[in-house]
Short mmCIF file of C-alpha atoms and ligand atoms in Angstrom, two decimals:
data_model
loop_
_atom_site.label_atom_id
_atom_site.label_comp_id
_atom_site.label_asym_id
_atom_site.label_seq_id
_atom_site.Cartn_x
_atom_site.Cartn_y
_atom_site.Cartn_z
CA MET A 1 86.78 29.34 24.39
CA THR A 2 86.19 27.86 27.85
CA LYS A 3 82.70 28.53 29.11
CA LEU A 4 82.15 30.56 32.25
CA ARG A 5 80.70 28.30 34.95
CA LEU A 6 77.67 29.89 36.61
CA GLY A 7 76.26 29.05 40.04
CA VAL A 8 72.77 30.56 40.28
CA LEU A 9 71.21 31.30 43.68
CA VAL A 10 67.40 31.51 43.75
CA SER A 11 64.48 31.70 46.17
CA GLY A 12 61.39 31.73 43.94
CA GLY A 13 59.96 31.37 40.47
CA GLY A 14 63.24 31.61 38.64
CA SER A 15 62.23 33.51 35.51
CA ASN A 16 65.68 35.14 35.48
CA LEU A 17 67.28 31.71 35.87
CA GLN A 18 65.23 30.59 32.84
CA SER A 19 66.38 33.55 30.79
CA ILE A 20 70.03 32.83 31.67
CA ILE A 21 69.66 29.13 30.77
CA ASP A 22 67.99 30.08 27.46
CA HIS A 23 70.74 32.58 26.61
CA CYS A 24 73.37 29.89 27.34
CA ASP A 25 71.53 27.37 25.18
CA SER A 26 71.18 29.84 22.29
CA GLY A 27 74.95 30.50 22.32
CA TYR A 28 74.51 34.19 23.21
CA LEU A 29 76.23 33.56 26.54
CA PRO A 30 79.63 31.84 26.52
CA ALA A 31 78.60 30.27 29.82
CA GLU A 32 76.74 27.35 31.39
CA VAL A 33 74.68 27.03 34.53
CA VAL A 34 76.44 24.24 36.45
CA ILE A 35 74.55 24.40 39.77
CA VAL A 36 71.37 26.01 41.11
CA ILE A 37 71.09 26.60 44.85
CA SER A 38 67.72 27.52 46.35
CA SER A 39 67.17 28.96 49.81
CA LYS A 40 63.68 27.39 49.77
CA GLY A 41 62.29 23.99 48.82
CA GLY A 42 59.34 23.58 46.44
CA VAL A 43 60.01 26.70 44.38
CA TYR A 44 59.49 26.69 40.61
CA ALA A 45 63.13 27.62 39.93
CA LEU A 46 64.06 24.07 41.05
CA GLU A 47 61.65 22.61 38.49
CA ARG A 48 63.26 24.75 35.78
CA ALA A 49 66.73 23.39 36.70
CA LYS A 50 65.42 19.83 36.65
CA ARG A 51 63.87 20.27 33.19
CA HIS A 52 67.28 21.33 31.86
CA ASN A 53 69.19 18.56 33.69
CA ILE A 54 71.04 21.11 35.79
CA PRO A 55 72.02 19.90 39.28
CA SER A 56 70.15 21.74 42.02
CA VAL A 57 70.16 21.72 45.78
CA VAL A 58 68.13 23.34 48.56
CA VAL A 59 70.30 25.00 51.18
CA SER A 60 67.97 26.57 53.72
CA PRO A 61 69.23 28.82 56.53
CA LYS A 62 66.73 27.04 58.81
CA ASP A 63 68.82 23.86 58.64
CA TYR A 64 72.02 25.45 59.96
CA PRO A 65 72.95 26.61 63.46
CA ASN A 66 74.13 30.01 62.24
CA ARG A 67 74.64 32.15 59.17
CA GLN A 68 78.29 31.24 58.75
CA ALA A 69 77.54 27.51 58.71
CA TYR A 70 74.76 28.14 56.15
CA GLU A 71 76.98 30.23 53.90
CA ASP A 72 79.95 27.88 54.28
CA GLU A 73 77.79 25.07 52.93
CA MET A 74 76.84 27.17 49.89
CA ALA A 75 80.47 28.17 49.34
CA LYS A 76 81.55 24.52 49.55
CA ILE A 77 78.99 23.51 46.91
CA LEU A 78 79.89 26.41 44.60
CA ARG A 79 83.59 25.52 44.85
CA SER A 80 82.91 21.85 44.24
CA TYR A 81 81.28 22.88 40.92
CA ASP A 82 84.23 25.16 40.13
CA VAL A 83 81.92 28.15 39.72
CA GLY A 84 83.47 31.25 38.12
CA LEU A 85 80.53 33.61 38.73
CA VAL A 86 77.84 33.48 41.42
CA VAL A 87 74.58 34.86 40.03
CA LEU A 88 71.87 35.98 42.45
CA ALA A 89 68.55 35.68 40.62
CA GLY A 90 65.67 36.51 42.95
CA PHE A 91 67.74 35.27 45.88
CA LEU A 92 66.20 36.83 48.95
CA LYS A 93 68.99 36.48 51.53
CA VAL A 94 71.61 39.15 52.15
CA LEU A 95 75.08 37.59 52.06
CA SER A 96 77.55 38.31 54.85
CA PRO A 97 81.00 39.87 54.26
CA HIS A 98 82.43 36.41 55.02
CA PHE A 99 80.74 34.94 51.91
CA VAL A 100 81.25 38.03 49.75
CA ASN A 101 84.99 38.03 50.46
CA ALA A 102 85.22 34.35 49.55
CA PHE A 103 83.95 35.20 46.04
CA GLN A 104 85.35 38.72 45.79
CA GLY A 105 84.31 40.45 42.55
CA ARG A 106 82.57 37.29 41.36
CA ILE A 107 79.01 37.78 42.65
CA MET A 108 76.31 39.61 40.68
CA ASN A 109 72.80 40.60 41.71
CA ILE A 110 69.78 41.92 39.85
CA HIS A 111 67.46 44.36 41.56
CA PRO A 112 64.10 45.53 40.16
CA SER A 113 64.58 49.30 40.60
CA LEU A 114 67.03 52.02 39.65
CA ILE A 115 69.48 51.78 42.57
CA PRO A 116 69.88 53.75 44.85
CA ALA A 117 66.07 54.13 44.83
CA PHE A 118 63.92 51.50 46.55
CA CYS A 119 66.70 49.14 47.55
CA GLY A 120 68.47 47.77 50.61
CA GLU A 121 67.25 45.59 53.49
CA GLY A 122 63.59 44.57 53.12
CA TYR A 123 63.24 45.72 49.50
CA TYR A 124 62.65 42.65 47.42
CA GLY A 125 60.20 41.47 44.77
CA GLU A 126 56.83 43.22 44.77
CA LYS A 127 57.68 45.31 47.84
CA VAL A 128 60.07 47.25 45.59
CA HIS A 129 57.33 47.98 43.05
CA LYS A 130 54.78 48.90 45.72
CA ALA A 131 57.28 51.38 47.21
CA ALA A 132 57.95 52.90 43.76
CA LEU A 133 54.21 53.28 43.05
CA ASP A 134 53.50 54.70 46.54
CA TYR A 135 56.25 57.27 45.98
CA GLY A 136 54.75 58.24 42.63
CA VAL A 137 57.82 57.83 40.43
CA LYS A 138 57.23 58.06 36.68
CA ILE A 139 60.22 55.87 35.83
CA SER A 140 61.47 52.74 37.53
CA GLY A 141 63.84 50.16 36.13
CA VAL A 142 66.42 47.46 36.66
CA THR A 143 69.94 47.39 38.05
CA VAL A 144 72.60 44.69 37.76
CA HIS A 145 75.47 45.20 40.18
CA PHE A 146 78.41 43.45 41.76
CA VAL A 147 77.70 42.37 45.32
CA ASP A 148 79.71 43.94 48.11
CA GLU A 149 79.31 43.78 51.90
CA GLY A 150 76.16 45.95 51.93
CA ALA A 151 72.59 45.33 50.79
CA ASP A 152 72.32 46.47 47.13
CA THR A 153 75.32 48.81 47.52
CA GLY A 154 77.89 47.25 45.17
CA PRO A 155 79.27 48.82 41.95
CA ILE A 156 76.61 49.14 39.23
CA ILE A 157 77.24 47.22 36.01
CA LEU A 158 74.13 48.03 33.93
CA GLN A 159 70.86 49.88 34.49
CA ARG A 160 67.78 50.27 32.33
CA ALA A 161 64.74 52.50 32.79
CA VAL A 162 61.17 51.21 32.62
CA PRO A 163 58.19 53.62 32.44
CA VAL A 164 55.54 53.60 35.17
CA MET A 165 51.92 53.85 33.95
CA ASP A 166 49.14 55.70 35.80
CA ASP A 167 47.12 52.53 36.27
CA ASP A 168 50.04 50.28 37.26
CA THR A 169 49.70 47.82 40.13
CA PRO A 170 52.79 46.26 41.78
CA GLU A 171 52.05 43.17 39.68
CA SER A 172 51.80 44.99 36.33
CA LEU A 173 54.94 47.04 37.03
CA ALA A 174 56.81 43.90 38.15
CA GLU A 175 55.83 42.20 34.89
CA ARG A 176 57.11 45.11 32.74
CA VAL A 177 60.33 45.33 34.75
CA LEU A 178 60.87 41.55 34.50
CA GLN A 179 60.79 41.75 30.69
CA GLU A 180 63.77 44.10 30.92
CA GLU A 181 65.49 41.95 33.59
CA HIS A 182 65.44 39.00 31.22
CA LYS A 183 67.48 40.99 28.69
CA ILE A 184 69.83 42.96 30.91
CA TYR A 185 71.07 40.09 33.13
CA PRO A 186 72.37 38.02 30.19
CA GLU A 187 74.03 41.20 28.84
CA ALA A 188 75.86 41.81 32.13
CA ILE A 189 76.92 38.16 32.43
CA LYS A 190 78.18 38.21 28.84
CA LEU A 191 80.33 41.28 29.59
CA PHE A 192 81.79 39.48 32.62
CA ALA A 193 82.36 36.28 30.61
CA GLU A 194 84.21 38.30 27.97
CA ASN A 195 86.36 39.90 30.67
CA ARG A 196 85.08 43.36 29.74
CA LEU A 197 84.17 44.68 33.20
CA LYS A 198 86.73 46.68 35.12
CA VAL A 199 85.84 47.90 38.61
CA VAL A 200 87.47 51.19 39.53
CA GLY A 201 86.31 52.28 42.97
CA ARG A 202 82.52 52.50 42.81
CA LYS A 203 82.48 52.56 39.03
CA VAL A 204 82.34 49.70 36.60
CA LYS A 205 84.02 50.51 33.30
CA ILE A 206 82.88 48.55 30.28
CA ILE A 207 85.75 47.75 27.97
CA LYS A 208 84.63 47.94 24.36
CA GLY A 209 84.98 44.97 22.11
CA ARG A 210 87.70 43.11 24.03
CA LYS A 211 87.32 39.38 24.13
CA ILE A 212 88.48 37.02 26.89
CA ASP A 213 91.40 35.67 24.82
CA ASP A 214 92.86 39.14 24.08
C1 LIG B 1 63.09 39.68 40.24
O1 LIG B 1 62.27 40.76 39.93
C2 LIG B 1 64.39 40.16 40.89
O2 LIG B 1 64.85 41.37 40.36
C3 LIG B 1 63.92 40.34 42.31
O3 LIG B 1 63.12 39.21 42.57
C4 LIG B 1 62.48 38.81 41.35
C5 LIG B 1 62.75 37.35 41.13
O4 LIG B 1 62.06 36.88 40.01
N1 LIG B 1 65.04 40.43 43.23
C6 LIG B 1 65.05 41.25 44.28
O5 LIG B 1 64.10 41.93 44.59
C7 LIG B 1 66.36 41.26 45.05
N2 LIG B 1 66.38 42.34 45.99
P1 LIG B 1 62.44 35.48 39.35
O6 LIG B 1 62.51 34.44 40.48
O7 LIG B 1 61.29 35.21 38.42
O8 LIG B 1 63.75 35.62 38.63
#
């Protein structure tokens, strides 16, 4: 079976990138990470790519005259690597409709809460967990969704709940949620790779047991 070619977009530590690489290496994922694009230089995700001999490049919005030029450069790179799925893994830029349309139905994001809670513009990383703790929720979680033109508004593929403890800090909650992220993202990518995700309006139907060659 041909492997799904993944282009992973990052902005930070890249623990989700690491989990995806490890699940490719173990054979769980019928996929390979062919390019890593970071919106920032010097982040640990780039080191992870290097250690696995995966090509990586920094494409920073600062270096482009406008958003379209920035996104066009990323799209050009992703196409040059013949990427079949664009995976946002701690990527902290919201993509414009221009980019989203160019990879229609082929961009996934992971968000560290149960969407539609604590999501949208400005909710990223520990800010999400601080907002959940300030609100007093007893359960938070993880969402993997397809990316549409909005911020965290696309059809939901998988969600998993994570309990909130009385003495949680944003850091301790982030850590517990990340453990779940590292399992759920490979699961969602595997479903996509096996051609088992069908988007019907806002809903993503998971087709049972069908393989890509069916
Ligand atoms: C993860 O918790 C991811 O869900 C979150 O950033 C972290 C990146 O960690 N993404 C967002 O908040 C997107 N809105 P990582 O770099 O170790 O994978």
